[in-house]
Tab-separated table of C-alpha atoms in Angstrom:
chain	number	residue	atom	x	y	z
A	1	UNK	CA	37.872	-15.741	19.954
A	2	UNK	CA	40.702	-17.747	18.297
A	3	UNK	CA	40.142	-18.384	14.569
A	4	UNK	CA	39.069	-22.303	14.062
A	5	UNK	CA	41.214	-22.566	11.189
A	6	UNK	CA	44.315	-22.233	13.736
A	7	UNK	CA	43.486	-25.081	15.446
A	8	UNK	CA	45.522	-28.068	14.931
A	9	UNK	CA	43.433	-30.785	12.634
A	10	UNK	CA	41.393	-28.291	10.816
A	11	UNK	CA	40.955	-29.394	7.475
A	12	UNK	CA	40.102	-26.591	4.774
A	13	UNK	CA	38.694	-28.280	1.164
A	14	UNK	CA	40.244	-26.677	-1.764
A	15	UNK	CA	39.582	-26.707	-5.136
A	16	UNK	CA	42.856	-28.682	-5.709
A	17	UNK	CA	42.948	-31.280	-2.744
A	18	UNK	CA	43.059	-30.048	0.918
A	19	UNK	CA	45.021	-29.209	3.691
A	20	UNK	CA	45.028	-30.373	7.190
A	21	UNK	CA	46.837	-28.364	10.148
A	22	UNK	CA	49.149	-30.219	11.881
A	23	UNK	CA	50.286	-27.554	14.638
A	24	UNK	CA	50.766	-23.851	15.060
A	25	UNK	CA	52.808	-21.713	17.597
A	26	UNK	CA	54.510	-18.405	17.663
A	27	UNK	CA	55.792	-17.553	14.597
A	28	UNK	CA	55.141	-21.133	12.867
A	29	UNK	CA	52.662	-23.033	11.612
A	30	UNK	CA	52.570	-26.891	9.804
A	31	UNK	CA	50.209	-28.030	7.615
A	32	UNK	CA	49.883	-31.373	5.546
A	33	UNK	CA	48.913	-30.755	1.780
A	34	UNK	CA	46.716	-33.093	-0.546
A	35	UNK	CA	47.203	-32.288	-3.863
A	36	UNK	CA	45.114	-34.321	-6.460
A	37	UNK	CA	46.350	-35.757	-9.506
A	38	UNK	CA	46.556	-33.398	-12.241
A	39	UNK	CA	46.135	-30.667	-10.314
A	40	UNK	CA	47.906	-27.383	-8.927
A	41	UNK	CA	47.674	-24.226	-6.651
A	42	UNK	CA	47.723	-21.128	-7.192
A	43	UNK	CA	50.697	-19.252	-8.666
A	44	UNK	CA	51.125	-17.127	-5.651
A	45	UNK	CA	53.502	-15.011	-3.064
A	46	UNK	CA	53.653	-13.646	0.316
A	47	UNK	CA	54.958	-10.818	1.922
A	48	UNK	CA	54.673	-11.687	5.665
A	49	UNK	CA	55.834	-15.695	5.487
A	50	UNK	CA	58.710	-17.889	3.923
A	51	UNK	CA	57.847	-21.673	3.463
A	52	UNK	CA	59.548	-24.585	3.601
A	53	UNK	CA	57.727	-27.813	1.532
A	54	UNK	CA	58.853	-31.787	1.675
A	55	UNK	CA	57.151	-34.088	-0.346
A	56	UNK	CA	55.782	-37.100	1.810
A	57	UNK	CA	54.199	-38.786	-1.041
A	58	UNK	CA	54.340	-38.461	-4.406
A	59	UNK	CA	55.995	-36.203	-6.663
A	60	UNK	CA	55.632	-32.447	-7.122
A	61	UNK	CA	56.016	-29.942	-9.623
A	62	UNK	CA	57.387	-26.874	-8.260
A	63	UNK	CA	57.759	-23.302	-9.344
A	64	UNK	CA	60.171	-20.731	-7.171
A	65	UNK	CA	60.872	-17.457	-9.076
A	66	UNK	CA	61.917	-18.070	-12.245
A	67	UNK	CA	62.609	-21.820	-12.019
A	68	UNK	CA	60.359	-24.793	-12.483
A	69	UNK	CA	62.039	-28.318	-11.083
A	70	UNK	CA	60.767	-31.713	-9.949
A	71	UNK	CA	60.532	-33.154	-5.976
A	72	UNK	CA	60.468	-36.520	-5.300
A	73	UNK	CA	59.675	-38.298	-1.984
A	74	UNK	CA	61.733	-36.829	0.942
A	75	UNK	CA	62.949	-33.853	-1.657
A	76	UNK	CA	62.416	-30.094	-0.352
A	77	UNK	CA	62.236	-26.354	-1.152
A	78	UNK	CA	62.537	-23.728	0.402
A	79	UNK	CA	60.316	-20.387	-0.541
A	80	UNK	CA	61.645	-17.081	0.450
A	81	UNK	CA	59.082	-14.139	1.641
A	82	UNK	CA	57.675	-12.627	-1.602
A	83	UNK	CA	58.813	-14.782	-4.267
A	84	UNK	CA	56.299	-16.064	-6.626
A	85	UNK	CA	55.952	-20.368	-6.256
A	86	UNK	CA	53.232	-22.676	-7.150
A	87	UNK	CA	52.913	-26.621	-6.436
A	88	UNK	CA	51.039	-29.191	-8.729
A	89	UNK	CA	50.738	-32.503	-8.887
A	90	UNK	CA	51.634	-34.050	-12.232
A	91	UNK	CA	51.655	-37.617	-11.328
A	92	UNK	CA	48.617	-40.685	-11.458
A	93	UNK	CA	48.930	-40.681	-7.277
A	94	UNK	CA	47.839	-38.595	-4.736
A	95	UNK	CA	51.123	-35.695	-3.942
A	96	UNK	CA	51.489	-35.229	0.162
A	97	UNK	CA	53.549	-32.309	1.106
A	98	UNK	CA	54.659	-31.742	4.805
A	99	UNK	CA	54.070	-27.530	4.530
A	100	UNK	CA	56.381	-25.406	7.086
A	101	UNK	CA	55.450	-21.843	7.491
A	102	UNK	CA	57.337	-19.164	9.032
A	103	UNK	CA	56.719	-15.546	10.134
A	104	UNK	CA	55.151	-13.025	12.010
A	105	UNK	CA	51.584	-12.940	10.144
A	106	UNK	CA	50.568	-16.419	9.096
A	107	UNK	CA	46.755	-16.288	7.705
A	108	UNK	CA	45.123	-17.368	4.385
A	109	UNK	CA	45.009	-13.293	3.783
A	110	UNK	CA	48.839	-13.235	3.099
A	111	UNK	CA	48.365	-15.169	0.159
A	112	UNK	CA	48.847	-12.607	-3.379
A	113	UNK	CA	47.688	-15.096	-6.479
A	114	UNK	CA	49.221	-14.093	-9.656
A	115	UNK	CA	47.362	-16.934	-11.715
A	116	UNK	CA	45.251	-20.094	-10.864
A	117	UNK	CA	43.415	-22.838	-12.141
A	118	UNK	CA	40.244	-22.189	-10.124
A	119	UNK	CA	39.586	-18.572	-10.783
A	120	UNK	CA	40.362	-17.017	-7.719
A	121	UNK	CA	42.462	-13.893	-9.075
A	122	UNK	CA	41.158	-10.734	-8.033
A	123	UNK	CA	40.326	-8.523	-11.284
A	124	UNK	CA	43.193	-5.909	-11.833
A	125	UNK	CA	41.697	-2.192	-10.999
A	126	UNK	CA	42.586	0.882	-12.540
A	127	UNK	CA	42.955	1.952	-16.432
């Protein structure tokens, strides 16, 4: 049985906003982001997927590796597989952000988080 998160207008509540699939086929997969004001995702990487992110609406604060910039409406990024990025919202309005994914293994289980807001780091394990 397909997974009902795959199928296109899904929506999947976050702690930041929410996200809405647009479409998926082989090897891609779209989704529209709603980030609320004040408020950002995870600090996070994958190893199976690069991204590519416009802003619709609003304006973004974006992290990719080591840099930390600005998008404004119609601006993009692009996110390499297994570099560290994060997305926030520092602005009064709603930030919209037309997500493009790309690879051969596209679920939520790809995603490594480094740091967030909503404490959902795994606890480090060893000594």
């Amino acid at each position: 049985m397909a997974d009902p998160r795959d199928v296109p207008g899904h929506v999947e509540e976050k702690p930041w906003g929410r996200g809405v699939l647009l479409a998926v086929g082989p090897g891609y997969k779209v989704k529209r982001l709603e980030v609320t004001p004040g408020h950002r995702l995870s600090l996070q990487k994958h190893r199976h997927r690069c991204e590519n992110w416009v802003v619709a609406a609003g304006t973004a604060t974006v992290t990719v590796g080591d840099r930390t910039f600005t998008l404004r409406l119609q601006e993009h990024t692009f996110i390499p597989v297994d570099t560290l990025h994060r997305l926030g919202n520092p602005g009064p309005d709603p930030l919209v952000i037309i997500e493009v994914q790309h690879g051969a293994h596209l679920s939520e289980d790809d995603i490594i988080r480094v740091a967030d807001d909503y404490r959902r780091v795994p606890p480090a394990t060893g000594a």
